[in-house]
Coordinates of C-alpha atoms in Angstrom, one line a residue:
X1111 CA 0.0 0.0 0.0
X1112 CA 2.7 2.3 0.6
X1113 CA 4.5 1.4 -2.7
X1114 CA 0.9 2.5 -4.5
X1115 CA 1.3 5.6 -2.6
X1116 CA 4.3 6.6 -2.7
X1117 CA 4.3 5.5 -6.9
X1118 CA 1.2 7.8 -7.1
X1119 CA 3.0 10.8 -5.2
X1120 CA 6.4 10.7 -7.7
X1121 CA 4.3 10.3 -10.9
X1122 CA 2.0 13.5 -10.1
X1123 CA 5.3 15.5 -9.1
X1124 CA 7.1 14.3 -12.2
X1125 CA 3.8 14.5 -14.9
X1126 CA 2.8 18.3 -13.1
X1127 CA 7.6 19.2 -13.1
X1128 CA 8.4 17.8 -16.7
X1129 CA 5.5 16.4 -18.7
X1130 CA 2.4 18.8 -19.0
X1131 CA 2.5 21.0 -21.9
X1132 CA 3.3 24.9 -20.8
X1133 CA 4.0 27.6 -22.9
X1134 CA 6.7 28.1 -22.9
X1135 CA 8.9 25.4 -22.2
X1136 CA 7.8 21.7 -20.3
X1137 CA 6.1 22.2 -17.4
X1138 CA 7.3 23.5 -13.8
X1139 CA 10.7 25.2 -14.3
X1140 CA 11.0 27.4 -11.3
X1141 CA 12.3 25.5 -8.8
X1142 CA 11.6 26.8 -5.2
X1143 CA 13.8 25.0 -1.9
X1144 CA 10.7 26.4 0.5
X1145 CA 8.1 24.5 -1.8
X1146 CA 10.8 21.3 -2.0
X1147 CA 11.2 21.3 1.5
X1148 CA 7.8 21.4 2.6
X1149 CA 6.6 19.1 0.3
X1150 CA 10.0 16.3 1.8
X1151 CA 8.4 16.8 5.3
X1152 CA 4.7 16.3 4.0
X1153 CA 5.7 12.7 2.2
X1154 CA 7.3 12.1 5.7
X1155 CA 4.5 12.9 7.6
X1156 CA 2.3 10.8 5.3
X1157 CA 4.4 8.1 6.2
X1158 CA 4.6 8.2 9.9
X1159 CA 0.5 8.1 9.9
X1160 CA -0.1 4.8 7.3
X1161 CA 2.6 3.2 9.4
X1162 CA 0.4 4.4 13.5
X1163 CA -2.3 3.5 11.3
X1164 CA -1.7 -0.4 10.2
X1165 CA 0.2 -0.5 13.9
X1166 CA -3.3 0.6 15.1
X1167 CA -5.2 -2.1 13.0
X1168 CA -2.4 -4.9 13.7
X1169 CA -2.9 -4.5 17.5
X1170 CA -6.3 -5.8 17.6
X1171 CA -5.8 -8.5 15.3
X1172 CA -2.0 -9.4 17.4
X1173 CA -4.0 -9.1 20.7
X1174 CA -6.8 -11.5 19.3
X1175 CA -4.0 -14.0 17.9
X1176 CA -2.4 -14.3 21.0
X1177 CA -5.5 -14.8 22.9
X1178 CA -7.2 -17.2 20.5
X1179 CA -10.5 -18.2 20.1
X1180 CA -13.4 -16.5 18.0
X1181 CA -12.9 -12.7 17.7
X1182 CA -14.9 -10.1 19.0
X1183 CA -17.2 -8.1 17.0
X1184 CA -14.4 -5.0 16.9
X1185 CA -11.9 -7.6 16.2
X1186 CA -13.9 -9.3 13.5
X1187 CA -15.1 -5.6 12.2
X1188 CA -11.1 -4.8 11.4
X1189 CA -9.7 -7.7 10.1
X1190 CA -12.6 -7.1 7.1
X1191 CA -12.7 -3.7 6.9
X1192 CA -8.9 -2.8 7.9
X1193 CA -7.9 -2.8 4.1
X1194 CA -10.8 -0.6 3.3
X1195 CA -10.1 1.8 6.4
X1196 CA -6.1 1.9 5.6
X1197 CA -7.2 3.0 2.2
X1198 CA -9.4 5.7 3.5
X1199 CA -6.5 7.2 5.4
X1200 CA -4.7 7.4 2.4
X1201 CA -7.3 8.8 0.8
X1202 CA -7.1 11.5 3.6
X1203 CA -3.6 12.0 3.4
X1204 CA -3.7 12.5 -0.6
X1205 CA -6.3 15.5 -0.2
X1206 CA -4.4 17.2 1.6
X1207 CA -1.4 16.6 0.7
X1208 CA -2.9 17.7 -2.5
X1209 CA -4.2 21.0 -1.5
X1210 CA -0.9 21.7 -0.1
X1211 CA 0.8 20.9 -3.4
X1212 CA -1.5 23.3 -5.5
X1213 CA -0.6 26.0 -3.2
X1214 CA 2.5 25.2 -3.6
X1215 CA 2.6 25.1 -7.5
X1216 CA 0.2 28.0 -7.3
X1217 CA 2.9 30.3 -5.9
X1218 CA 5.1 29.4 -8.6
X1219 CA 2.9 28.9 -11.6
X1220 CA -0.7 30.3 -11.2
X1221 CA -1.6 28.9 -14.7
X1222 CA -0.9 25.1 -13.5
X1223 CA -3.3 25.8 -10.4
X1224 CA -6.3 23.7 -12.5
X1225 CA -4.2 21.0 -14.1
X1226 CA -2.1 20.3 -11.0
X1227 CA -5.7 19.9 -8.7
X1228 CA -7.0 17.6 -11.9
X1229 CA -3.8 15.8 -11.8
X1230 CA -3.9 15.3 -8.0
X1231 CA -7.6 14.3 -7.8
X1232 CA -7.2 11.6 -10.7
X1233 CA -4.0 10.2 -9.1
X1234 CA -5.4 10.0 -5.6
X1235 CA -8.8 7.9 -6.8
X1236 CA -6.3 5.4 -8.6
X1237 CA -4.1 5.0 -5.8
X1238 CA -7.0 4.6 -3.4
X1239 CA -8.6 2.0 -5.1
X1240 CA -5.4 0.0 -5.8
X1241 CA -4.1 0.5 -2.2
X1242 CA -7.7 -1.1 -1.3
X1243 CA -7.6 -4.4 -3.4
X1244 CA -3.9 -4.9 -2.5
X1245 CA -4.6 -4.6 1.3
X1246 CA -7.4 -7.0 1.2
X1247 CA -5.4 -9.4 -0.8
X1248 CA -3.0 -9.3 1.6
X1249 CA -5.3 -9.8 4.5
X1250 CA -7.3 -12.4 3.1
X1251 CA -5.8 -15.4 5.0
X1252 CA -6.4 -12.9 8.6
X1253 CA -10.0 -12.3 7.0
X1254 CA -10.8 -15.9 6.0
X1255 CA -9.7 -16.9 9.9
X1256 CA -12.3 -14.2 11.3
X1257 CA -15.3 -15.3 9.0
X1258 CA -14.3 -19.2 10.2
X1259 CA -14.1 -18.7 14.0
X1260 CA -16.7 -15.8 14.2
X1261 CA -20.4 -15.1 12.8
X1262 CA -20.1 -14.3 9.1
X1263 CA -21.6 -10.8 8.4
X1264 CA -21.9 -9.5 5.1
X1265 CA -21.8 -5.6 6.3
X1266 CA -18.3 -6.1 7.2
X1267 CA -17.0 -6.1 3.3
X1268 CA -17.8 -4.3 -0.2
X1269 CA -20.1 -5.7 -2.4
X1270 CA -19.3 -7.0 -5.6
X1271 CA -20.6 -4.1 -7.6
X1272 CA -19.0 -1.7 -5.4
X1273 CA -15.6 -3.4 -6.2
X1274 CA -16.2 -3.4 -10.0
X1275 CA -17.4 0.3 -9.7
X1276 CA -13.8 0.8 -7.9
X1277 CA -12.5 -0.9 -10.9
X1278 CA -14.6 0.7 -13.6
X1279 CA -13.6 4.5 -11.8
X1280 CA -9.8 3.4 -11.9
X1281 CA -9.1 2.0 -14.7
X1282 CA -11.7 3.3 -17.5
X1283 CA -13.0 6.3 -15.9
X1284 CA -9.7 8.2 -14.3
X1285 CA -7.6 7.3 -17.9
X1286 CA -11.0 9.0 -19.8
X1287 CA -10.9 12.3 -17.5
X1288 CA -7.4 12.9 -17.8
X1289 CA -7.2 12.4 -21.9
X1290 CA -10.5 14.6 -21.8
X1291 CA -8.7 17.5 -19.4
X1292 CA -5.5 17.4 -21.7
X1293 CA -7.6 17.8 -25.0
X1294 CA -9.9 20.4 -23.4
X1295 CA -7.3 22.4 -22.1
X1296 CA -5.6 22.8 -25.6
X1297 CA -8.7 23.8 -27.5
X1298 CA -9.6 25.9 -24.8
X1299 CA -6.2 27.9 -24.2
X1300 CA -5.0 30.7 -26.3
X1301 CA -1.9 29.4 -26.7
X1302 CA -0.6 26.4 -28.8
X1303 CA 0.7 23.9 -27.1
X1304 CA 4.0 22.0 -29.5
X1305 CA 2.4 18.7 -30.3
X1306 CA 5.2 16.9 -29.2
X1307 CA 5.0 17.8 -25.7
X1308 CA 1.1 17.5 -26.2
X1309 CA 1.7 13.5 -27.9
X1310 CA 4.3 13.0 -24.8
X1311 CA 1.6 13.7 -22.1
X1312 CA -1.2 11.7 -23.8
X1313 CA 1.1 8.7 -24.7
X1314 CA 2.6 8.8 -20.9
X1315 CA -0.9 9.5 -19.6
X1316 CA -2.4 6.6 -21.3
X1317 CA 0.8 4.0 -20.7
X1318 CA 0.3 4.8 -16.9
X1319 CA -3.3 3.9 -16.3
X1320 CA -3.2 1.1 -18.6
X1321 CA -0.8 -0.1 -16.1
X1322 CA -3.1 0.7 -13.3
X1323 CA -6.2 -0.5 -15.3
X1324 CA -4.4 -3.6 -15.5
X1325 CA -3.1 -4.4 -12.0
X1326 CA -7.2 -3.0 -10.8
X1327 CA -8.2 -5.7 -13.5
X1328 CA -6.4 -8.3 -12.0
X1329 CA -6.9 -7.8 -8.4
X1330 CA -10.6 -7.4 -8.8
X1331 CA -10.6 -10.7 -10.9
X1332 CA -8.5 -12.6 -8.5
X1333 CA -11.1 -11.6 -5.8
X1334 CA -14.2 -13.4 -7.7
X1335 CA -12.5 -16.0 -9.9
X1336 CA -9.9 -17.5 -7.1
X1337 CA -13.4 -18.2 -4.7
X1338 CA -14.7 -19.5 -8.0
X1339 CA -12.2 -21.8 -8.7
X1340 CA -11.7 -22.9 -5.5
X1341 CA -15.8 -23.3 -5.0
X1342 CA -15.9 -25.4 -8.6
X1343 CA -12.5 -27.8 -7.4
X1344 CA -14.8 -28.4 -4.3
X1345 CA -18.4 -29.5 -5.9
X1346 CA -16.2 -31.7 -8.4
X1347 CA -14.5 -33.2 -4.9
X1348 CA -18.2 -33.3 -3.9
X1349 CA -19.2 -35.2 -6.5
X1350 CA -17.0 -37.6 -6.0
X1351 CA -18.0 -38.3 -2.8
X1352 CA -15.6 -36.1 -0.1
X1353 CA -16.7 -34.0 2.7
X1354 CA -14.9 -30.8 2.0
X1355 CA -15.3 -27.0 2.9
X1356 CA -13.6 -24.0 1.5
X1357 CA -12.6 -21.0 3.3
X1358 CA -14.4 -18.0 4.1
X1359 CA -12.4 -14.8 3.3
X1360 CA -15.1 -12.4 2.0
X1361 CA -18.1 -10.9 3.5
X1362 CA -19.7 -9.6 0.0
X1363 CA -21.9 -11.8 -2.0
X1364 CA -18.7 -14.2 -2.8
X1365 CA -18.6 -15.0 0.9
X1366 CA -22.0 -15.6 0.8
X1367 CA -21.9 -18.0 -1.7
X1368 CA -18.6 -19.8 0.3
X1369 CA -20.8 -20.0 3.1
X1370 CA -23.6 -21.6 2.0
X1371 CA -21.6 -24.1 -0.4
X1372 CA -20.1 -24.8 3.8
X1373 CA -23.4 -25.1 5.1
X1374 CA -24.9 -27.1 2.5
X1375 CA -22.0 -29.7 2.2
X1376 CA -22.3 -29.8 6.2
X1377 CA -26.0 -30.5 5.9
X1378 CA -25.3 -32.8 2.6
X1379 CA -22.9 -34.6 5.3
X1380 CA -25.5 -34.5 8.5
X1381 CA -28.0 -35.9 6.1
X1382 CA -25.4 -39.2 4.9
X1383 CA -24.8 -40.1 8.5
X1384 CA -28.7 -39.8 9.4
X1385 CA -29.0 -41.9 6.5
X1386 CA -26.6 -44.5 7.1
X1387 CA -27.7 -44.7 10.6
X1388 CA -31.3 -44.7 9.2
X1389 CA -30.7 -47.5 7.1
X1390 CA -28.3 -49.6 8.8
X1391 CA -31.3 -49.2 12.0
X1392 CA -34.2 -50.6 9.4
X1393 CA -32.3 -52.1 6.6
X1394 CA -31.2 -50.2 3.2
X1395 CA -34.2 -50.7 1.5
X1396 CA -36.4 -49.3 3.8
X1397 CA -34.8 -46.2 3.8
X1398 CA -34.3 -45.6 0.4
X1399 CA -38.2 -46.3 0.3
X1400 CA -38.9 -44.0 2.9
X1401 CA -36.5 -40.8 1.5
X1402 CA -38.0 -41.6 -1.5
X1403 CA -41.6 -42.1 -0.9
X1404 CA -41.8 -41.0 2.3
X1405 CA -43.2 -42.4 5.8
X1406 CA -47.3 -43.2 6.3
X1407 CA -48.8 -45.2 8.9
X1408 CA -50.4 -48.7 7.4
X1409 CA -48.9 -51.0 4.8
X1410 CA -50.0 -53.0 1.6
X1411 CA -50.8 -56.9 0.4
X1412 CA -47.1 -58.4 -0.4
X1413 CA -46.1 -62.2 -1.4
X1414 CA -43.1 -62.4 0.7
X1415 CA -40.7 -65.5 2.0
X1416 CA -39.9 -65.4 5.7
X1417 CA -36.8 -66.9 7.6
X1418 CA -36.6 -67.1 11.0
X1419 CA -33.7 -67.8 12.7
X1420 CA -32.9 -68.4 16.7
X1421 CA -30.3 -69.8 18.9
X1422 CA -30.3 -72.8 20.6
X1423 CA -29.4 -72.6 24.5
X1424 CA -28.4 -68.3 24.4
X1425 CA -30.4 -68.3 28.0
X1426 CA -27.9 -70.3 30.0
X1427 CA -25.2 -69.3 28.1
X1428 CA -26.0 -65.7 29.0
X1429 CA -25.7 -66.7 32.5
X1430 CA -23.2 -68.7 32.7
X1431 CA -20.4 -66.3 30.0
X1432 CA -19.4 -62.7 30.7
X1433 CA -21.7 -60.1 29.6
X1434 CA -18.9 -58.9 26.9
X1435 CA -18.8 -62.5 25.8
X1436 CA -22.3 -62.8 25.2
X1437 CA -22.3 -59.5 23.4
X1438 CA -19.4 -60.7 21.2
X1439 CA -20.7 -64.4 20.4
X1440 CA -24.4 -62.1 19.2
X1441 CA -22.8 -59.7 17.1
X1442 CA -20.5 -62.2 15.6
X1443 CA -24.0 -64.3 15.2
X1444 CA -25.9 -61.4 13.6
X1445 CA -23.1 -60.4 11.4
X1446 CA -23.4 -63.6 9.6
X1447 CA -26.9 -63.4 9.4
X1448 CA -26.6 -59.8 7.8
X1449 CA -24.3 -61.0 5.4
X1450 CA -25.9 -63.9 4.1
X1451 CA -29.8 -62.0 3.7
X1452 CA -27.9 -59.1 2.2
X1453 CA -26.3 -61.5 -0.3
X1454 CA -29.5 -63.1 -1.1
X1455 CA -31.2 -59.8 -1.7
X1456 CA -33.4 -60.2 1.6
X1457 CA -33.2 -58.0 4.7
X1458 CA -33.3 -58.2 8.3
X1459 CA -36.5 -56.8 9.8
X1460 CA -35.7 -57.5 13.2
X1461 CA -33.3 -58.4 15.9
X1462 CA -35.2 -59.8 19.0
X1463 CA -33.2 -60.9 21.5
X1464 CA -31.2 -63.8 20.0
X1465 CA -33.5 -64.1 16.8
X1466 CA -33.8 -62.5 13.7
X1467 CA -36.3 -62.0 11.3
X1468 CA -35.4 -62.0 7.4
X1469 CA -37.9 -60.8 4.9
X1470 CA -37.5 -61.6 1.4
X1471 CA -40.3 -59.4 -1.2
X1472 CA -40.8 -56.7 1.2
X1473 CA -40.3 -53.9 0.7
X1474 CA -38.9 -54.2 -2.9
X1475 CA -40.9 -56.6 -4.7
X1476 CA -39.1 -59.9 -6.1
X1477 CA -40.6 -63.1 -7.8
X1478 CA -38.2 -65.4 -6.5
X1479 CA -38.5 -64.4 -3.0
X1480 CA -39.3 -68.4 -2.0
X1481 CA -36.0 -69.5 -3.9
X1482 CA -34.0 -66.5 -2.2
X1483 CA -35.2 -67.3 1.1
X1484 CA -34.5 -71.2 0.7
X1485 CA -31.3 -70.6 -0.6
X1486 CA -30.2 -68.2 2.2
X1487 CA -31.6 -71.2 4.6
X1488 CA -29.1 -73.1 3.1
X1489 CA -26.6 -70.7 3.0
X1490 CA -26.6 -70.0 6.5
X1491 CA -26.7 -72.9 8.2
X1492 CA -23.1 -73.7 6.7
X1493 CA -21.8 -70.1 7.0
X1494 CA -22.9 -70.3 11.3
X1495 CA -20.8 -73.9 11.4
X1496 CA -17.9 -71.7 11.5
X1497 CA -19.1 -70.8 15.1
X1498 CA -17.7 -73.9 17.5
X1499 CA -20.5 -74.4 19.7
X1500 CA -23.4 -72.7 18.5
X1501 CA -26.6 -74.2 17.7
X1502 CA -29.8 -72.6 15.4
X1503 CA -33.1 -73.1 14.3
X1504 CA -34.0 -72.2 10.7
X1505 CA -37.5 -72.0 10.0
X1506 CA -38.3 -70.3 6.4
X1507 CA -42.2 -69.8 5.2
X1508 CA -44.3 -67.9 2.8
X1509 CA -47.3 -66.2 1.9
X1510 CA -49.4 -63.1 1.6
X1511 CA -48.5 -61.0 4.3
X1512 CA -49.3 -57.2 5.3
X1513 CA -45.9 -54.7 4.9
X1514 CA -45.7 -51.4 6.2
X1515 CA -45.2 -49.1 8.9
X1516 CA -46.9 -49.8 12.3
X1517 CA -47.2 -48.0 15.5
X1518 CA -48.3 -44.7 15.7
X1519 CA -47.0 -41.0 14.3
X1520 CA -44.4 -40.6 17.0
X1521 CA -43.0 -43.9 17.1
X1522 CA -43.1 -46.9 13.8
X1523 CA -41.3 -49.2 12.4
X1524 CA -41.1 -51.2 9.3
X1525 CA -42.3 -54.9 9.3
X1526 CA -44.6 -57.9 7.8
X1527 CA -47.7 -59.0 9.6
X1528 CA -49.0 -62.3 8.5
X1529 CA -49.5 -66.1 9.0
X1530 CA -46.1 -66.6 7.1
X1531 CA -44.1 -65.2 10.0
X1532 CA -45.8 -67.2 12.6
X1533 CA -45.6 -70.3 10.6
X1534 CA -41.5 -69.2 9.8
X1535 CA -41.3 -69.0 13.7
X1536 CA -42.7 -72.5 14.7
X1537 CA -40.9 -74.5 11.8
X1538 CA -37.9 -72.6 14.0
X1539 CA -38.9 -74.3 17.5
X1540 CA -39.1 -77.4 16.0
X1541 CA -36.0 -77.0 13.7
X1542 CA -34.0 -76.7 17.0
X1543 CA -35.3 -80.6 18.1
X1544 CA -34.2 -81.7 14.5
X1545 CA -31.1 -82.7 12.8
X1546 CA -29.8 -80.0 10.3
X1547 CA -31.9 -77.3 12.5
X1548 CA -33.4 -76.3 8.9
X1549 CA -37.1 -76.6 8.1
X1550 CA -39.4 -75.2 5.5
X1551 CA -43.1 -75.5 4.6
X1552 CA -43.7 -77.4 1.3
X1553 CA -45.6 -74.4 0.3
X1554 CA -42.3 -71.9 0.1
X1555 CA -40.8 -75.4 -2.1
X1556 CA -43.4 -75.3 -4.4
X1557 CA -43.1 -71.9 -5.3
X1558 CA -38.7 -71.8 -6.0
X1559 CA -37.4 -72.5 -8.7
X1560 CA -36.7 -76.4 -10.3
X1561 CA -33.0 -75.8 -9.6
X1562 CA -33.9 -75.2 -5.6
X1563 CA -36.5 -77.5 -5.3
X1564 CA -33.6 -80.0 -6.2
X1565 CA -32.3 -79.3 -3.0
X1566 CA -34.9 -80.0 -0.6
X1567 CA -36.9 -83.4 0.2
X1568 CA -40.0 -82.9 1.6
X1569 CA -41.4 -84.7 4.7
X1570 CA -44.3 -85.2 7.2
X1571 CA -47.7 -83.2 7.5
X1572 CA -47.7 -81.5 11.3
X1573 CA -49.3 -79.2 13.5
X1574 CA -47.8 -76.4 14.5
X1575 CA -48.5 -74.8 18.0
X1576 CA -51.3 -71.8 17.4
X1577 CA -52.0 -73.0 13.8
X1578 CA -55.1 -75.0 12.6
X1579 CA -53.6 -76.1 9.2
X1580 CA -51.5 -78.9 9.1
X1581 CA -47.9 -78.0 7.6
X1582 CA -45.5 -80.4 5.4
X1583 CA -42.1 -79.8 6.4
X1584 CA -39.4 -79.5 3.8
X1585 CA -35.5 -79.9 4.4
X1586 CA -32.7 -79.8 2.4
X1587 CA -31.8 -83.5 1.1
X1588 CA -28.2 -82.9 3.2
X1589 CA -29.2 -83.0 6.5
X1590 CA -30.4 -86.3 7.5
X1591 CA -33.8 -85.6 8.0
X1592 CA -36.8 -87.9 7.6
X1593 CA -38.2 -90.9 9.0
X1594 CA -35.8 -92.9 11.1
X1595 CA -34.0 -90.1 11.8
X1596 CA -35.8 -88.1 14.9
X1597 CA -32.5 -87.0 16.9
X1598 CA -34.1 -84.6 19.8
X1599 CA -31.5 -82.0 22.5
X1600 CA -34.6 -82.2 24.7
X1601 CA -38.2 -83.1 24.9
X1602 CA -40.6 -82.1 22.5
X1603 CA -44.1 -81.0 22.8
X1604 CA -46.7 -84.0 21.7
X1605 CA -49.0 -81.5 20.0
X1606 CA -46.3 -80.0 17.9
X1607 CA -46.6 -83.3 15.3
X1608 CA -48.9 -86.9 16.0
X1609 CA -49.4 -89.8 14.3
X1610 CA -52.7 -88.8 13.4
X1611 CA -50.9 -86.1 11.9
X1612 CA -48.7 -88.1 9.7
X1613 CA -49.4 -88.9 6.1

């Protein structure tokens, strides 16, 4: 900033001393050590009040750094507007500065009096709007750590179309007056000015603010497309699935823009983790049905296949293993049940206790739903031998069922409601009493495909507890079931099958 200032101070002394047409001769000639003089100690003086200034500015935002934490509203209110407020003091400094220097040139040359105050005016709006944009570019990491840890107001910065007005005034406007005042001046005076000395202080007049046009043009672009490119590098690392944020180091519309790109990728990411808790709760399909077609109390007619599967003896081993070990032998239970429902495009309804229900149809719709659900039977029982010591029943049924969300507005949950569950969780009870531990109705075997119905032999008609149809039992042709081969852990209940009940 001082650079700008001090560049803007030696090119209005030289362009007033040696480049603006006179008659006679080029400019100021009579040299005066009073008007020297006063002019060194101004330029010093100038100095000595942008440097208390940015000391001034610098203490608050020194104090705040060594303190830490979020910044106070002062604190916050200088590192955005310090640049702006540096600049005004410049600003300052140039007008009077610059009425001291007409008076100055006035005692010497009266006829320079209008030029020179021109001259001064045009050179003091181009160095205050490049001693702006430089200051805020340097302050923009002390900015962006203001906006991050503090509340983000907009009032503390220009707006965009303030800055391009700053940019439009330095760099097309100043350049047009100047020209303008130069050409006016020579149709206007008396005398003729030699049109070399004329050509020299258009051509130098027009090289300079090109310059400055150019460095205002490049600032003022670096300030919108730098948060553009970084906001575009971010949605494409968005895309791609990262979490990312970009800093905040503007309070105009730009930081606007950086601060809701921030909010919405922190609500984008709120929203994943409710959803992966959401569905990893009730099963991925539930959730994508219910962000997609949303939640309503009641359900709707579905043919589904059921599997039920429970652990044999999990109430005395609960009280004779730790609590941890318990908790360790049901998740590693659970995960294997997860795995091998997910792989058979089912999902897990429900944990309850040491069971699990598997629902195969619900809530996306499938035709083989019967072969998915035997095959997963299947599946399972030789995934859990990998478990030393731990014993299941299998029971796997079908039929129409009701699946939707039950309970009340406060407090559902996704499930089926039908005769098929019930009927999934006695074939369960009695799979525990029976080699294998796997049982199906014949019904769910009718409805799978040739290649499954391959793999299971079907059995005896019985009567399951709270049902009054009989149900034929099904199990796969690898497990020893059948006649001949009624191995029981403990007794069973003489209603649960009878002679009378055999076919």
């Amino acid at each position: 900033m001082m650079v700008a200032n001090g560049a803007g101070a030696a090119f209005v002394f030289s362009f007033i001393r040696y480049v603006l047409p006179t008659t006679p001769g080029p400019g100021l000639i009579v040299e005066s050590k009073v008007s020297e003089l006063a002019l060194a100690v101004y330029l010093g003086f100038s100095g000595v009040v942008i440097l208390g200034t940015s000391i001034v500015i610098l203490r608050y935002l020194l104090r705040w750094y060594v303190r830490g934490g979020p910044p106070t509203k002062r604190e916050q209110f200088v590192a955005m507007r310090g640049p702006l407020l540096q600049a005004f003091v410049h600003l300052l400094l140039w007008a009077v500065g610059g009425v001291l220097f007409v008076v100055l040139v006035g005692r010497e040359m009266p006829e320079l009096v209008a030029a020179t105050f021109v001259t001064v005016f045009l050179a003091a709006v181009v160095v205050f709007g490049l001693s702006y944009l430089v200051g805020e570019q340097a302050m923009r990491p002390i900015a962006a750590k203001a906006l991050a840890l503090g509340v983000f107001d907009r009032r503390f910065a220009p707006s965009v179309r303030l800055r391009m007005s700053l940019g439009w005034v330095t760099g097309t406007l100043v350049p047009a007056v100047g020209i303008t005042f130069l050409s006016a001046t020579q149709l206007s005076t008396p005398h003729m000015y030699a049109p070399r000395s004329f050509a020299w202080a258009v051509l130098i007049v027009s090289v300079v603010m090109m310059m400055a046009a150019l460095l205002t043009t490049m600032l003022l672009a670096g300030q919108v497309s730098t948060p553009l490119r970084e906001l575009t590098k971010s949605v494409t690392d968005a895309h791609q699935g990262d979490d990312v944020q970009v800093d905040v180091y503007d309070g105009s519309e730009v930081g606007l823009l950086q601060v809701g790109f921030n909010r919405m990728m922190a609500d984008s990411a709120e929203r994943r983790v409710l959803r992966q808790l959401f569905g990893q709760h009730v099963g991925e399909d539930v959730a994508r049905q219910a962000l997609q077609f949303g939640t309503e109390l009641g359900g709707e007619t579905r043919f589904v296949a059921v599997l039920f599967v429970d652990l044999v003896g999990s109430t005395k081993a609960a009280s004779t293993m730790q609590p941890a070990e318990v908790v360790a032998m049901l998740n590693q239970f659970f995960n294997i049940v997860i795995g091998v429902v997910k792989r058979h495009g089912g999902f897990v309804n429900k944990f309850v206790g040491d069971e699990a229900l598997a629902v195969f149809g619900a809530p996306l719709y499938r035709a083989d739903a019967p072969t998915a659900a035997l095959s997963a039977a299947r599946e399972l029982r030789a995934e859990l031998d990998s478990m030393p010591g731990v014993r299941v029943g299998i029971g796997v049924s079908s039929g129409t069922v009701v699946a939707g969300n039950i309970g009340s507005a406060e407090r559902f949950e996704y499930t089926v409601i039908g005769d098929p569950v019930n009927e999934a969780a006695r074939l369960t009870e009695l799979a525990k009493k029976r080699p294998g531990n796997v049982l199906a109705s014949s019904f769910t075997v009718y409805y799978a495909s040739e290649e499954e119905q391959e793999q299971w032999e079907l059995g005896e008609l019985v009567g399951l507890r709270g049902r009054t149809r009989l149900t034929q039992l099904a199990w796969p042709r690898n497990s020893q079931f059948g006649p001949g081969h009624d191995e029981f852990d403990g007794p069973m209940d003489s209603s649960s099958f009878s002679d009378a009940q055999m076919r």
